[in-house]
Every structure is written in C-alpha cells, then in structure tokens.
PDB file of C-alpha atoms in Angstrom:
ATOM      1  CA  MET A   1     -20.288  22.411  28.710  1.00 77.00           C
ATOM      2  CA  LYS A   2     -21.522  20.796  31.875  1.00 78.00           C
ATOM      3  CA  PHE A   3     -23.163  17.735  33.271  1.00 77.00           C
ATOM      4  CA  VAL A   4     -26.419  18.921  34.808  1.00 75.00           C
ATOM      5  CA  GLY A   5     -27.734  15.701  36.285  1.00 76.00           C
ATOM      6  CA  PHE A   6     -30.403  13.219  35.345  1.00 77.00           C
ATOM      7  CA  SER A   7     -33.732  13.649  33.616  1.00 76.00           C
ATOM      8  CA  LEU A   8     -36.927  12.221  35.091  1.00 75.00           C
ATOM      9  CA  LEU A   9     -36.474   9.246  32.791  1.00 76.00           C
ATOM     10  CA  GLY A  10     -32.982   8.690  34.159  1.00 74.00           C
ATOM     11  CA  LYS A  11     -31.140  10.044  31.158  1.00 79.00           C
ATOM     12  CA  VAL A  12     -27.897  11.950  31.656  1.00 79.00           C
ATOM     13  CA  LEU A  13     -28.220  15.602  30.788  1.00 82.00           C
ATOM     14  CA  VAL A  14     -25.282  17.552  29.429  1.00 84.00           C
ATOM     15  CA  GLU A  15     -25.649  21.218  28.688  1.00 85.00           C
ATOM     16  CA  MET A  16     -23.579  23.188  26.214  1.00 86.00           C
ATOM     17  CA  ASP A  17     -23.840  26.183  23.951  1.00 87.00           C
ATOM     18  CA  LYS A  18     -23.995  25.958  20.189  1.00 89.00           C
ATOM     19  CA  ASP A  19     -20.308  26.790  19.648  1.00 90.00           C
ATOM     20  CA  GLU A  20     -19.261  24.097  22.113  1.00 88.00           C
ATOM     21  CA  TYR A  21     -21.571  21.653  20.382  1.00 89.00           C
ATOM     22  CA  ASN A  22     -20.123  22.465  16.954  1.00 91.00           C
ATOM     23  CA  SER A  23     -16.558  22.219  18.178  1.00 91.00           C
ATOM     24  CA  LEU A  24     -17.343  18.891  19.864  1.00 90.00           C
ATOM     25  CA  LYS A  25     -19.000  17.682  16.680  1.00 92.00           C
ATOM     26  CA  ILE A  26     -15.808  18.374  14.693  1.00 94.00           C
ATOM     27  CA  LYS A  27     -13.601  16.697  17.310  1.00 91.00           C
ATOM     28  CA  ALA A  28     -15.886  13.654  17.439  1.00 93.00           C
ATOM     29  CA  ALA A  29     -16.013  13.382  13.649  1.00 94.00           C
ATOM     30  CA  SER A  30     -12.211  13.498  13.454  1.00 92.00           C
ATOM     31  CA  VAL A  31     -12.116  10.174  15.282  1.00 91.00           C
ATOM     32  CA  GLY A  32     -15.162   8.686  13.588  1.00 92.00           C
ATOM     33  CA  LEU A  33     -17.686   9.333  16.345  1.00 93.00           C
ATOM     34  CA  GLY A  34     -20.908  11.274  16.771  1.00 92.00           C
ATOM     35  CA  VAL A  35     -21.323  13.819  19.592  1.00 89.00           C
ATOM     36  CA  GLU A  36     -23.504  11.516  21.677  1.00 87.00           C
ATOM     37  CA  GLU A  37     -21.170   8.564  21.258  1.00 89.00           C
ATOM     38  CA  LEU A  38     -18.219  10.722  22.286  1.00 90.00           C
ATOM     39  CA  LEU A  39     -20.038  12.033  25.373  1.00 86.00           C
ATOM     40  CA  LEU A  40     -21.127   8.542  26.396  1.00 85.00           C
ATOM     41  CA  LEU A  41     -17.589   7.221  26.105  1.00 86.00           C
ATOM     42  CA  ALA A  42     -16.251  10.211  28.023  1.00 85.00           C
ATOM     43  CA  LEU A  43     -18.809   9.831  30.784  1.00 81.00           C
ATOM     44  CA  SER A  44     -17.991   6.158  31.153  1.00 79.00           C
ATOM     45  CA  LYS A  45     -14.358   7.162  31.688  1.00 79.00           C
ATOM     46  CA  ILE A  46     -14.948   9.922  34.207  1.00 75.00           C
ATOM     47  CA  GLN A  47     -14.081   7.853  37.234  1.00 64.00           C
ATOM     48  CA  ASP A  48     -11.052   6.187  35.632  1.00 65.00           C
ATOM     49  CA  PHE A  49      -9.567   9.495  34.685  1.00 60.00           C
ATOM     50  CA  ASN A  50      -6.395  10.752  36.284  1.00 63.00           C
ATOM     51  CA  ILE A  51      -3.606  13.142  35.332  1.00 61.00           C
ATOM     52  CA  LYS A  52      -0.931  10.464  35.069  1.00 66.00           C
ATOM     53  CA  ARG A  53      -3.046   8.485  32.645  1.00 74.00           C
ATOM     54  CA  LYS A  54      -3.582  11.614  30.568  1.00 78.00           C
ATOM     55  CA  GLU A  55       0.171  12.202  30.352  1.00 83.00           C
ATOM     56  CA  ASP A  56       0.805   8.544  29.484  1.00 86.00           C
ATOM     57  CA  ILE A  57      -1.741   8.752  26.708  1.00 87.00           C
ATOM     58  CA  ARG A  58      -0.203  11.940  25.321  1.00 88.00           C
ATOM     59  CA  LYS A  59       3.259  10.364  25.355  1.00 91.00           C
ATOM     60  CA  ARG A  60       1.982   7.234  23.668  1.00 92.00           C
ATOM     61  CA  LEU A  61       0.201   9.312  21.054  1.00 92.00           C
ATOM     62  CA  GLN A  62       3.356  11.290  20.280  1.00 94.00           C
ATOM     63  CA  LEU A  63       5.403   8.102  20.112  1.00 95.00           C
ATOM     64  CA  LEU A  64       2.964   6.578  17.642  1.00 96.00           C
ATOM     65  CA  ARG A  65       2.839   9.743  15.527  1.00 95.00           C
ATOM     66  CA  ASN A  66       6.649   9.667  15.301  1.00 96.00           C
ATOM     67  CA  LYS A  67       6.659   5.979  14.454  1.00 95.00           C
ATOM     68  CA  LEU A  68       4.069   6.496  11.731  1.00 96.00           C
ATOM     69  CA  GLU A  69       6.159   9.338  10.295  1.00 95.00           C
ATOM     70  CA  GLU A  70       9.268   7.121  10.331  1.00 94.00           C
ATOM     71  CA  LEU A  71       7.428   4.351   8.515  1.00 94.00           C
ATOM     72  CA  SER A  72       5.566   6.590   6.086  1.00 94.00           C
ATOM     73  CA  GLN A  73       8.653   8.034   4.436  1.00 93.00           C
ATOM     74  CA  PRO A  74      10.298   4.738   3.388  1.00 93.00           C
ATOM     75  CA  SER A  75       6.883   3.403   2.496  1.00 94.00           C
ATOM     76  CA  MET A  76       6.184   6.302   0.118  1.00 95.00           C
ATOM     77  CA  ALA A  77       9.694   6.048  -1.321  1.00 96.00           C
ATOM     78  CA  ILE A  78       9.499   2.307  -1.987  1.00 96.00           C
ATOM     79  CA  SER A  79       5.982   2.632  -3.280  1.00 96.00           C
ATOM     80  CA  SER A  80       7.003   5.180  -5.938  1.00 97.00           C
ATOM     81  CA  LYS A  81      10.165   3.204  -6.824  1.00 97.00           C
ATOM     82  CA  LEU A  82       8.025   0.092  -7.174  1.00 97.00           C
ATOM     83  CA  ALA A  83       5.563   1.874  -9.466  1.00 97.00           C
ATOM     84  CA  ALA A  84       8.431   3.100 -11.675  1.00 98.00           C
ATOM     85  CA  LEU A  85       9.998  -0.360 -11.797  1.00 98.00           C
ATOM     86  CA  ARG A  86       6.654  -1.984 -12.655  1.00 97.00           C
ATOM     87  CA  PHE A  87       6.277   0.416 -15.575  1.00 97.00           C
ATOM     88  CA  LYS A  88       9.865  -0.164 -16.737  1.00 98.00           C
ATOM     89  CA  TYR A  89       9.482  -3.950 -16.490  1.00 98.00           C
ATOM     90  CA  PHE A  90       6.173  -3.871 -18.346  1.00 97.00           C
ATOM     91  CA  SER A  91       7.793  -1.888 -21.130  1.00 98.00           C
ATOM     92  CA  THR A  92      10.882  -4.166 -21.382  1.00 98.00           C
ATOM     93  CA  TYR A  93       8.685  -7.265 -21.224  1.00 97.00           C
ATOM     94  CA  SER A  94       6.445  -5.955 -24.032  1.00 97.00           C
ATOM     95  CA  GLU A  95       9.502  -5.146 -26.159  1.00 97.00           C
ATOM     96  CA  CYS A  96      10.878  -8.669 -25.587  1.00 97.00           C
ATOM     97  CA  ALA A  97       7.490 -10.144 -26.494  1.00 96.00           C
ATOM     98  CA  SER A  98       7.216  -8.278 -29.802  1.00 96.00           C
ATOM     99  CA  GLN A  99      10.882  -8.593 -30.801  1.00 97.00           C
ATOM    100  CA  SER A 100      10.981 -12.319 -30.032  1.00 96.00           C
ATOM    101  CA  ILE A 101       8.244 -12.805 -32.663  1.00 95.00           C
ATOM    102  CA  VAL A 102      10.270 -10.807 -35.223  1.00 96.00           C
ATOM    103  CA  LEU A 103      13.367 -12.803 -34.322  1.00 96.00           C
ATOM    104  CA  SER A 104      11.510 -16.079 -34.643  1.00 95.00           C
ATOM    105  CA  ALA A 105      10.527 -15.125 -38.222  1.00 96.00           C
ATOM    106  CA  MET A 106      14.131 -14.164 -39.030  1.00 96.00           C
ATOM    107  CA  GLU A 107      15.379 -17.453 -37.570  1.00 95.00           C
ATOM    108  CA  ALA A 108      12.889 -19.371 -39.736  1.00 95.00           C
ATOM    109  CA  GLU A 109      14.064 -17.445 -42.788  1.00 95.00           C
ATOM    110  CA  TYR A 110      17.684 -18.238 -41.920  1.00 95.00           C
ATOM    111  CA  ARG A 111      16.848 -21.903 -41.577  1.00 94.00           C
ATOM    112  CA  SER A 112      15.024 -22.109 -44.900  1.00 95.00           C
ATOM    113  CA  LEU A 113      17.826 -20.237 -46.687  1.00 95.00           C
ATOM    114  CA  CYS A 114      20.423 -22.636 -45.272  1.00 94.00           C
ATOM    115  CA  PHE A 115      18.223 -25.519 -46.417  1.00 93.00           C
ATOM    116  CA  ALA A 116      17.781 -24.026 -49.896  1.00 93.00           C
ATOM    117  CA  LEU A 117      21.516 -23.481 -50.251  1.00 93.00           C
ATOM    118  CA  GLY A 118      22.415 -26.883 -48.840  1.00 92.00           C
ATOM    119  CA  LEU A 119      24.315 -25.287 -45.947  1.00 92.00           C
ATOM    120  CA  GLU A 120      24.558 -26.634 -42.442  1.00 90.00           C
ATOM    121  CA  TYR A 121      22.045 -24.939 -40.189  1.00 89.00           C
ATOM    122  CA  ASP A 122      23.378 -23.967 -36.763  1.00 83.00           C
ATOM    123  CA  SER A 123      20.372 -24.483 -34.442  1.00 84.00           C
ATOM    124  CA  THR A 124      22.018 -23.077 -31.292  1.00 83.00           C
ATOM    125  CA  GLY A 125      20.267 -19.737 -31.720  1.00 87.00           C
ATOM    126  CA  ALA A 126      16.988 -21.423 -32.596  1.00 89.00           C
ATOM    127  CA  GLU A 127      16.857 -23.177 -29.213  1.00 90.00           C
ATOM    128  CA  LYS A 128      17.237 -19.888 -27.429  1.00 93.00           C
ATOM    129  CA  VAL A 129      14.590 -18.245 -29.646  1.00 93.00           C
ATOM    130  CA  LYS A 130      12.220 -21.105 -28.822  1.00 92.00           C
ATOM    131  CA  SER A 131      12.776 -20.648 -25.103  1.00 93.00           C
ATOM    132  CA  LEU A 132      12.244 -16.885 -25.428  1.00 95.00           C
ATOM    133  CA  LEU A 133       8.964 -17.429 -27.263  1.00 94.00           C
ATOM    134  CA  GLU A 134       7.829 -19.789 -24.513  1.00 93.00           C
ATOM    135  CA  LYS A 135       8.852 -17.249 -21.898  1.00 94.00           C
ATOM    136  CA  TYR A 136       7.228 -14.166 -23.442  1.00 94.00           C
ATOM    137  CA  HIS A 137       4.278 -15.891 -25.134  1.00 92.00           C
ATOM    138  CA  PRO A 138       3.365 -18.652 -22.693  1.00 87.00           C
ATOM    139  CA  GLY A 139       0.003 -19.292 -24.350  1.00 77.00           C
ATOM    140  CA  LEU A 140       1.319 -19.316 -27.897  1.00 72.00           C
ATOM    141  CA  LYS A 141       0.566 -22.502 -29.824  1.00 61.00           C
ATOM    142  CA  ARG A 142       3.052 -23.391 -32.434  1.00 53.00           C
TER     143      ARG A 142
ATOM    144  CA  MET B   1     -28.857  23.353  24.445  1.00 75.00           C
ATOM    145  CA  LYS B   2     -29.216  20.168  26.441  1.00 75.00           C
ATOM    146  CA  ILE B   3     -28.232  16.750  25.249  1.00 80.00           C
ATOM    147  CA  SER B   4     -29.792  13.776  26.982  1.00 77.00           C
ATOM    148  CA  LEU B   5     -27.977  10.506  26.921  1.00 78.00           C
ATOM    149  CA  VAL B   6     -29.020   7.008  27.891  1.00 77.00           C
ATOM    150  CA  VAL B   7     -26.208   5.533  29.951  1.00 74.00           C
ATOM    151  CA  ASP B   8     -25.681   2.038  31.292  1.00 73.00           C
ATOM    152  CA  LYS B   9     -26.111   1.223  34.992  1.00 73.00           C
ATOM    153  CA  ASN B  10     -22.388   1.162  35.597  1.00 72.00           C
ATOM    154  CA  THR B  11     -21.787   4.645  34.201  1.00 71.00           C
ATOM    155  CA  ARG B  12     -24.865   5.939  35.948  1.00 72.00           C
ATOM    156  CA  SER B  13     -23.667   4.672  39.309  1.00 71.00           C
ATOM    157  CA  LYS B  14     -20.255   6.217  38.704  1.00 70.00           C
ATOM    158  CA  LEU B  15     -21.861   9.556  37.968  1.00 71.00           C
ATOM    159  CA  THR B  16     -24.090   9.508  41.029  1.00 65.00           C
ATOM    160  CA  HIS B  17     -21.201   8.832  43.387  1.00 59.00           C
ATOM    161  CA  ASP B  18     -18.760  11.452  44.542  1.00 51.00           C
ATOM    162  CA  VAL B  19     -17.168  12.074  41.163  1.00 57.00           C
ATOM    163  CA  GLU B  20     -16.704  15.678  40.126  1.00 71.00           C
ATOM    164  CA  VAL B  21     -18.091  15.154  36.669  1.00 74.00           C
ATOM    165  CA  ASN B  22     -17.781  18.709  35.444  1.00 77.00           C
ATOM    166  CA  ARG B  23     -14.206  18.991  36.601  1.00 75.00           C
ATOM    167  CA  TYR B  24     -13.190  16.035  34.477  1.00 78.00           C
ATOM    168  CA  LEU B  25     -15.661  15.994  31.593  1.00 82.00           C
ATOM    169  CA  ALA B  26     -13.510  18.011  29.153  1.00 83.00           C
ATOM    170  CA  ASP B  27     -10.445  15.927  30.019  1.00 84.00           C
ATOM    171  CA  ALA B  28     -12.382  12.704  29.629  1.00 84.00           C
ATOM    172  CA  ILE B  29     -13.560  13.823  26.191  1.00 88.00           C
ATOM    173  CA  GLU B  30      -9.951  14.603  25.286  1.00 87.00           C
ATOM    174  CA  GLN B  31      -8.918  11.191  26.572  1.00 86.00           C
ATOM    175  CA  VAL B  32     -11.508   9.437  24.406  1.00 88.00           C
ATOM    176  CA  ILE B  33     -10.315  11.351  21.359  1.00 91.00           C
ATOM    177  CA  TYR B  34      -6.669  10.527  22.100  1.00 90.00           C
ATOM    178  CA  GLU B  35      -7.478   6.867  22.641  1.00 89.00           C
ATOM    179  CA  ARG B  36      -9.379   6.692  19.367  1.00 93.00           C
ATOM    180  CA  GLU B  37      -6.494   8.410  17.610  1.00 93.00           C
ATOM    181  CA  ILE B  38      -4.073   5.932  19.181  1.00 94.00           C
ATOM    182  CA  GLU B  39      -6.175   3.015  17.904  1.00 94.00           C
ATOM    183  CA  GLU B  40      -6.151   4.515  14.400  1.00 94.00           C
ATOM    184  CA  LEU B  41      -2.400   5.148  14.498  1.00 96.00           C
ATOM    185  CA  GLU B  42      -1.740   1.603  15.730  1.00 97.00           C
ATOM    186  CA  ARG B  43      -3.876   0.254  12.900  1.00 96.00           C
ATOM    187  CA  ARG B  44      -2.029   2.319  10.265  1.00 96.00           C
ATOM    188  CA  ILE B  45       1.377   1.445  11.729  1.00 97.00           C
ATOM    189  CA  SER B  46       0.594  -2.247  11.747  1.00 97.00           C
ATOM    190  CA  THR B  47      -0.595  -2.042   8.114  1.00 96.00           C
ATOM    191  CA  LEU B  48       2.616  -0.254   7.118  1.00 96.00           C
ATOM    192  CA  GLU B  49       4.750  -2.727   9.053  1.00 95.00           C
ATOM    193  CA  LEU B  50       3.153  -5.521   7.040  1.00 95.00           C
ATOM    194  CA  GLU B  51       3.260  -3.649   3.734  1.00 95.00           C
ATOM    195  CA  LEU B  52       6.865  -2.466   3.854  1.00 95.00           C
ATOM    196  CA  PRO B  53       8.546  -5.900   3.761  1.00 95.00           C
ATOM    197  CA  ARG B  54       6.015  -7.031   1.149  1.00 96.00           C
ATOM    198  CA  MET B  55       6.851  -4.044  -1.068  1.00 96.00           C
ATOM    199  CA  ARG B  56      10.596  -4.544  -0.548  1.00 96.00           C
ATOM    200  CA  ALA B  57      10.288  -8.231  -1.506  1.00 97.00           C
ATOM    201  CA  GLU B  58       8.223  -7.287  -4.563  1.00 97.00           C
ATOM    202  CA  TYR B  59      10.816  -4.689  -5.529  1.00 97.00           C
ATOM    203  CA  SER B  60      13.709  -7.147  -5.389  1.00 97.00           C
ATOM    204  CA  ARG B  61      11.695  -9.818  -7.254  1.00 97.00           C
ATOM    205  CA  LEU B  62      10.855  -7.306 -10.005  1.00 98.00           C
ATOM    206  CA  SER B  63      14.472  -6.075 -10.130  1.00 98.00           C
ATOM    207  CA  VAL B  64      15.608  -9.620 -10.913  1.00 98.00           C
ATOM    208  CA  LEU B  65      12.934 -10.015 -13.602  1.00 97.00           C
ATOM    209  CA  GLN B  66      13.832  -6.631 -15.079  1.00 98.00           C
ATOM    210  CA  ARG B  67      17.526  -7.559 -15.294  1.00 98.00           C
ATOM    211  CA  GLU B  68      16.605 -10.860 -16.978  1.00 97.00           C
ATOM    212  CA  ALA B  69      14.309  -9.101 -19.460  1.00 98.00           C
ATOM    213  CA  GLU B  70      17.019  -6.541 -20.261  1.00 98.00           C
ATOM    214  CA  GLU B  71      19.512  -9.365 -20.915  1.00 98.00           C
ATOM    215  CA  ASP B  72      16.979 -11.151 -23.117  1.00 97.00           C
ATOM    216  CA  LEU B  73      16.294  -7.972 -25.071  1.00 98.00           C
ATOM    217  CA  ARG B  74      20.012  -7.354 -25.558  1.00 98.00           C
ATOM    218  CA  TRP B  75      20.426 -10.922 -26.857  1.00 97.00           C
ATOM    219  CA  ILE B  76      17.394 -10.575 -29.148  1.00 97.00           C
ATOM    220  CA  ASN B  77      18.771  -7.334 -30.635  1.00 97.00           C
ATOM    221  CA  GLU B  78      22.208  -8.843 -31.207  1.00 96.00           C
ATOM    222  CA  ARG B  79      20.740 -11.966 -32.776  1.00 96.00           C
ATOM    223  CA  GLN B  80      18.453  -9.875 -35.003  1.00 96.00           C
ATOM    224  CA  ALA B  81      21.439  -7.828 -36.217  1.00 97.00           C
ATOM    225  CA  HIS B  82      23.411 -11.011 -36.857  1.00 94.00           C
ATOM    226  CA  LEU B  83      20.578 -12.748 -38.714  1.00 95.00           C
ATOM    227  CA  SER B  84      19.781  -9.647 -40.719  1.00 96.00           C
ATOM    228  CA  LEU B  85      23.303  -9.656 -42.177  1.00 96.00           C
ATOM    229  CA  LYS B  86      23.388 -13.436 -42.516  1.00 94.00           C
ATOM    230  CA  ASN B  87      20.031 -13.613 -44.301  1.00 95.00           C
ATOM    231  CA  LYS B  88      21.052 -10.831 -46.709  1.00 95.00           C
ATOM    232  CA  GLU B  89      24.236 -12.717 -47.439  1.00 94.00           C
ATOM    233  CA  LEU B  90      22.405 -16.018 -47.982  1.00 94.00           C
ATOM    234  CA  LEU B  91      19.744 -14.330 -50.099  1.00 93.00           C
ATOM    235  CA  SER B  92      22.383 -12.887 -52.400  1.00 93.00           C
ATOM    236  CA  MET B  93      24.056 -16.314 -52.595  1.00 89.00           C
ATOM    237  CA  LEU B  94      20.693 -17.806 -53.460  1.00 84.00           C
ATOM    238  CA  GLY B  95      20.143 -15.096 -56.108  1.00 83.00           C
ATOM    239  CA  GLY B  96      23.536 -15.872 -57.607  1.00 76.00           C
ATOM    240  CA  LYS B  97      22.764 -19.587 -57.689  1.00 71.00           C
ATOM    241  CA  LYS B  98      19.433 -19.011 -59.449  1.00 64.00           C
ATOM    242  CA  LYS B  99      21.118 -16.888 -62.119  1.00 59.00           C
TER     243      LYS B  99
END
C-alpha cells in the first residue's frame, strides 16, 4: 500500500493490491470504520506520528484490556447471581401471594367457628394475615 | 487498485510538506485502529464501572426482600398448620353441639 500523490482534482491517491484492500477492510470494520474513513484518519495523523506515541498507545490499550477483563469477571458473576436471586424471589413471592389467600380463608373460618361456638376469638394472627394480604396483594379490594 | 480520497486543507498541506508518508502510513493506520479500540474499551469500562455498583446494590436489596419473603412464608405455613388443627377441633366441637 502506498501514497502515490494527488490527482488532478487534488484528491489523495493511495494505491494497494486487492489483498491489502481486503485486509484493511476487515481491520477498519473491526473498529466500525470504512476503508476510506480509516485512510483519511490515518493520513491526517501522519505528521503527528512518532514511535513514542505508538508505544504509549499500545501500553494504554493493554492496560485497558486488562482493566476490562478485571471488571468483566465480577460483572458476569454478579449478573448471574442476580438473575438466580430474581428467579428465587419471584418464586417465593408468588408462593407467599397464593398461600396468604388460603390462610386468609382459614382465618375467616376460624373466626366464624369461634363465633358459632361462643368462644373468644384471638385476632393477633388475623392482624398479621391482613398485613400479609396488603403486602402480597397491594391492589386487592376487600 | 487506487483509492482517491478527498482530504481537508490541513491534511493536504501536511502531506505536501516533507513528511515521508509511505514510511508512516501503515503505522498511522495501526494508530487509528488502536485509538478507536481504546475509545471502545473506555466506553465499555465506564459502562461496567457504573453497572457494577448498581447490580451490587440491587443484589443486596433483593437479598433483604428474599429473606423477608422466606420469613413470611415460614410464618404462613406455621399458621396454616395451626389453624388447620384448630378448625378441625372447633368443627368437631360444633358437630357435637349440633347433635
């Protein structure tokens, strides 16, 4: 690949063979660019280029790759733990929601039996059942 | 094959001065690719740095809710077992009274 000068219209001419073009196309695509965009950016950097800068960039790149690796592992771990916990919570919550309805019916039965038998009804449990119904069925109208 | 590119005045003047374009072109292309990769890595790192504490906070919030729900379920089961016996007992008392 080489810079061959300027066309009559003042355009920059870069010459390359097909293999070079294809390889450049892949490289450019890997960073979200087209071949022309990549060449234009590279040409605009020609004069700023120096070996030290190249080394600095390589070091920075390696540093960032390592940092990403360090962050990715805990992120994947917490993400899968979170998914498992969400599922577990959803299942426990659903069980509480359905069983609190069953319990509420049993509590009502207990109350009416106490009433029918003329026994004192201990409402301590009923208060808790009421609060559970409110918690697991917030929209429930009673 | 030749690729013709429209460049801005600044780049054009750089190229027409005493810069050895061909000596540096491949390196400059590499530099552009590295810089783009660095931008992408920085973007992903910053997203992860924001997401990690958010996920950790969500995990501890859900852990608390899960513990509460487990306690509630335990209480519900115990109360159901208690009422099941109690209601049977009261029903039989009621049956006896009716007779």
